[in-house]
Amino acid sequence: MTYIENVFICMASPLLIAALCMGKRQTKFFLFCLAGMGACLISAYINTFFAALYGADNLAATAEIAPVVEEVMKLLPLLFYLLVFEPKAEQIRITAVMVALSFATFENICYLIQNGAGHFSFIFFRGIGTGAMHVICGAIVGGGLAYVWQRTWLKIAGTCGLLGAAITLHAIYNLLIAYGGAVQYIAYLLPVVILAAGKLIARRLTP
């Protein structure tokens, strides 16, 4: 049995201490790291609840329930940030990626505790692939929110559209992972390739 609450406490404690010791400018960084890990913890509970409620098998829970729950939970800290602090566009993008990275880190650690870390190659590819997937979803939502929240008429529709795009990408990734075999390793590499291609295009477009 994986006691993810205990894992969360062990990871959150030093971050909370750091947030209290650092200046105000750095405090947000640690708090959003905590928010990302907290979103992962709560997502685990909600995923389990809906899987039991609908009697979902492993494939349905992985490809249908988890992407919706996890992307919604990652969005909530961003919406709070937008509504309360009214940040600048660049701050929104950075915060979205921080939440996504923290979410992925906590998820990977819980996976290691539950399944062991004996197979280095598999753990390596999974860690990078899952991290890249969450970063891409965070970048989609964060970059999009930075744009749509500057336009009142686009806020609701734009947010829903961005959430739908992130859920779709997440669901495709999870579906390929669940397929297993060589397809699983292709799925792990796909987000990395997308992320690298996006970075290269952004560099070329930057004057």
Short mmCIF file of C-alpha atoms in Angstrom, two decimals:
data_model
loop_
_atom_site.label_atom_id
_atom_site.label_comp_id
_atom_site.label_asym_id
_atom_site.label_seq_id
_atom_site.Cartn_x
_atom_site.Cartn_y
_atom_site.Cartn_z
CA MET A 1 0.00 0.00 0.00
CA THR A 2 1.28 3.46 -0.92
CA TYR A 3 0.69 6.06 1.78
CA ILE A 4 0.71 9.05 -0.53
CA GLU A 5 -0.32 11.39 2.29
CA ASN A 6 2.92 10.58 4.10
CA VAL A 7 4.89 11.08 0.89
CA PHE A 8 3.22 14.46 0.42
CA ILE A 9 4.08 15.54 3.97
CA CYS A 10 7.73 14.52 3.55
CA MET A 11 8.02 16.44 0.27
CA ALA A 12 5.96 19.42 1.31
CA SER A 13 7.68 20.05 4.64
CA PRO A 14 11.02 21.34 3.28
CA LEU A 15 9.24 23.36 0.61
CA LEU A 16 7.02 24.97 3.23
CA ILE A 17 10.05 25.81 5.38
CA ALA A 18 11.80 27.28 2.35
CA ALA A 19 8.70 29.35 1.52
CA LEU A 20 8.69 30.80 5.04
CA CYS A 21 12.43 31.57 4.98
CA MET A 22 12.72 33.08 1.52
CA GLY A 23 11.59 36.53 0.48
CA LYS A 24 8.17 37.36 -0.91
CA ARG A 25 9.32 37.11 -4.52
CA GLN A 26 10.44 33.50 -4.08
CA THR A 27 7.52 32.48 -1.87
CA LYS A 28 5.15 32.12 -4.83
CA PHE A 29 7.47 29.57 -6.43
CA PHE A 30 7.38 27.24 -3.42
CA LEU A 31 3.66 27.72 -2.85
CA PHE A 32 2.82 26.76 -6.43
CA CYS A 33 5.09 23.73 -6.13
CA LEU A 34 3.02 22.73 -3.11
CA ALA A 35 -0.16 23.44 -5.08
CA GLY A 36 0.98 21.13 -7.89
CA MET A 37 1.79 18.29 -5.51
CA GLY A 38 -1.46 18.88 -3.63
CA ALA A 39 -3.38 18.72 -6.90
CA CYS A 40 -1.76 15.34 -7.61
CA LEU A 41 -2.67 14.04 -4.15
CA ILE A 42 -6.31 15.11 -4.45
CA SER A 43 -6.48 13.78 -8.02
CA ALA A 44 -5.52 10.32 -6.75
CA TYR A 45 -8.50 10.35 -4.36
CA ILE A 46 -10.93 11.63 -6.97
CA ASN A 47 -9.72 9.17 -9.62
CA THR A 48 -10.21 6.30 -7.21
CA PHE A 49 -13.69 7.54 -6.26
CA PHE A 50 -14.94 7.86 -9.85
CA ALA A 51 -13.35 4.58 -10.91
CA ALA A 52 -15.21 2.82 -8.08
CA LEU A 53 -18.44 4.76 -8.73
CA TYR A 54 -18.61 3.79 -12.40
CA GLY A 55 -16.98 0.38 -12.01
CA ALA A 56 -14.31 1.41 -14.51
CA ASP A 57 -11.59 -1.02 -15.52
CA ASN A 58 -7.94 0.01 -15.68
CA LEU A 59 -8.13 1.23 -19.29
CA ALA A 60 -11.22 3.36 -18.72
CA ALA A 61 -9.81 4.82 -15.52
CA THR A 62 -6.50 5.63 -17.21
CA ALA A 63 -7.76 7.03 -20.52
CA GLU A 64 -11.15 8.51 -19.58
CA ILE A 65 -11.24 9.48 -15.91
CA ALA A 66 -7.65 10.39 -14.99
CA PRO A 67 -7.00 12.95 -17.78
CA VAL A 68 -10.15 14.92 -16.94
CA VAL A 69 -9.62 14.88 -13.18
CA GLU A 70 -5.90 15.67 -13.31
CA GLU A 71 -6.13 18.53 -15.81
CA VAL A 72 -9.02 20.12 -13.92
CA MET A 73 -7.09 19.88 -10.65
CA LYS A 74 -4.01 21.47 -12.24
CA LEU A 75 -6.18 24.28 -13.60
CA LEU A 76 -7.72 25.23 -10.24
CA PRO A 77 -4.55 26.81 -8.71
CA LEU A 78 -4.09 28.82 -11.91
CA LEU A 79 -7.65 30.12 -11.81
CA PHE A 80 -7.18 31.14 -8.19
CA TYR A 81 -3.96 32.94 -9.14
CA LEU A 82 -5.67 34.72 -12.03
CA LEU A 83 -8.74 35.77 -10.06
CA VAL A 84 -6.94 36.94 -6.91
CA PHE A 85 -3.60 38.35 -8.08
CA GLU A 86 -4.23 39.33 -11.72
CA PRO A 87 -0.68 38.41 -12.82
CA LYS A 88 1.11 39.38 -16.00
CA ALA A 89 1.16 37.06 -19.02
CA GLU A 90 4.69 35.75 -18.44
CA GLN A 91 3.92 35.01 -14.78
CA ILE A 92 0.90 32.95 -15.84
CA ARG A 93 3.00 30.82 -18.18
CA ILE A 94 5.70 30.20 -15.58
CA THR A 95 3.19 29.36 -12.88
CA ALA A 96 1.37 26.86 -15.12
CA VAL A 97 4.62 25.03 -15.86
CA MET A 98 5.61 25.03 -12.17
CA VAL A 99 2.30 23.47 -11.16
CA ALA A 100 2.59 20.87 -13.94
CA LEU A 101 6.19 19.96 -13.05
CA SER A 102 5.38 19.61 -9.35
CA PHE A 103 2.38 17.45 -10.23
CA ALA A 104 4.54 15.19 -12.44
CA THR A 105 7.31 14.95 -9.83
CA PHE A 106 4.95 13.85 -7.07
CA GLU A 107 3.23 11.41 -9.44
CA ASN A 108 6.57 9.85 -10.44
CA ILE A 109 7.72 9.47 -6.84
CA CYS A 110 4.47 7.76 -5.85
CA TYR A 111 4.85 5.46 -8.87
CA LEU A 112 8.38 4.54 -7.80
CA ILE A 113 7.28 3.77 -4.25
CA GLN A 114 4.40 1.62 -5.47
CA ASN A 115 6.17 -0.24 -8.29
CA GLY A 116 9.83 -0.11 -7.32
CA ALA A 117 12.80 1.36 -9.15
CA GLY A 118 14.52 -1.81 -10.28
CA HIS A 119 14.13 -1.35 -14.05
CA PHE A 120 16.21 1.73 -14.81
CA SER A 121 15.42 2.01 -18.54
CA PHE A 122 11.67 1.83 -18.00
CA ILE A 123 11.74 4.29 -15.08
CA PHE A 124 13.98 6.64 -17.07
CA PHE A 125 11.67 6.74 -20.08
CA ARG A 126 8.56 6.97 -17.93
CA GLY A 127 9.94 9.79 -15.82
CA ILE A 128 10.96 11.88 -18.80
CA GLY A 129 7.85 11.08 -20.85
CA THR A 130 5.37 11.80 -18.08
CA GLY A 131 7.20 14.96 -17.07
CA ALA A 132 7.25 16.23 -20.65
CA MET A 133 3.57 15.42 -21.13
CA HIS A 134 2.56 17.39 -18.05
CA VAL A 135 4.80 20.29 -19.07
CA ILE A 136 3.21 20.40 -22.52
CA CYS A 137 -0.28 20.40 -21.02
CA GLY A 138 0.79 23.11 -18.58
CA ALA A 139 2.31 25.17 -21.39
CA ILE A 140 -0.86 24.85 -23.48
CA VAL A 141 -3.07 25.99 -20.63
CA GLY A 142 -0.69 28.63 -19.26
CA GLY A 143 0.16 30.17 -22.62
CA GLY A 144 -3.47 30.13 -23.66
CA LEU A 145 -4.71 31.66 -20.41
CA ALA A 146 -2.16 34.45 -20.75
CA TYR A 147 -3.87 35.33 -24.03
CA VAL A 148 -7.58 34.70 -23.41
CA TRP A 149 -7.69 36.37 -19.98
CA GLN A 150 -6.72 39.66 -21.58
CA ARG A 151 -10.00 39.53 -23.48
CA THR A 152 -13.17 39.48 -21.37
CA TRP A 153 -15.34 37.82 -24.01
CA LEU A 154 -12.86 34.96 -24.40
CA LYS A 155 -12.27 34.09 -20.74
CA ILE A 156 -14.86 31.35 -20.22
CA ALA A 157 -14.89 29.83 -23.71
CA GLY A 158 -11.12 30.10 -24.05
CA THR A 159 -10.46 28.47 -20.67
CA CYS A 160 -12.80 25.58 -21.49
CA GLY A 161 -11.17 25.14 -24.89
CA LEU A 162 -7.67 25.08 -23.42
CA LEU A 163 -8.75 22.61 -20.76
CA GLY A 164 -10.27 20.40 -23.47
CA ALA A 165 -7.03 20.48 -25.48
CA ALA A 166 -4.94 19.51 -22.44
CA ILE A 167 -7.36 16.69 -21.53
CA THR A 168 -7.27 15.35 -25.10
CA LEU A 169 -3.47 15.28 -25.23
CA HIS A 170 -3.31 13.69 -21.78
CA ALA A 171 -5.89 11.05 -22.74
CA ILE A 172 -4.04 10.13 -25.95
CA TYR A 173 -0.80 9.76 -24.00
CA ASN A 174 -2.43 7.58 -21.33
CA LEU A 175 -4.17 5.46 -23.98
CA LEU A 176 -0.89 4.75 -25.76
CA ILE A 177 0.78 3.92 -22.44
CA ALA A 178 -2.03 1.50 -21.56
CA TYR A 179 -1.58 -0.27 -24.91
CA GLY A 180 1.82 -1.51 -23.76
CA GLY A 181 4.69 -2.99 -25.73
CA ALA A 182 6.68 -0.87 -28.16
CA VAL A 183 3.79 1.60 -28.38
CA GLN A 184 4.33 2.40 -24.72
CA TYR A 185 7.91 3.53 -25.33
CA ILE A 186 6.82 5.52 -28.38
CA ALA A 187 4.29 7.26 -26.12
CA TYR A 188 7.03 8.09 -23.61
CA LEU A 189 9.17 9.65 -26.37
CA LEU A 190 6.34 11.51 -28.11
CA PRO A 191 5.96 14.36 -25.55
CA VAL A 192 9.73 14.84 -25.51
CA VAL A 193 9.79 15.17 -29.32
CA ILE A 194 6.84 17.61 -29.23
CA LEU A 195 8.51 19.66 -26.50
CA ALA A 196 11.84 19.78 -28.35
CA ALA A 197 10.12 20.74 -31.62
CA GLY A 198 8.13 23.47 -29.90
CA LYS A 199 11.28 24.86 -28.30
CA LEU A 200 13.10 24.88 -31.64
CA ILE A 201 10.22 26.63 -33.41
CA ALA A 202 9.97 29.22 -30.62
CA ARG A 203 13.68 29.99 -30.92
CA ARG A 204 13.43 30.48 -34.67
CA LEU A 205 10.40 32.74 -34.34
CA THR A 206 12.07 34.85 -31.66
CA PRO A 207 13.70 37.90 -33.29
#
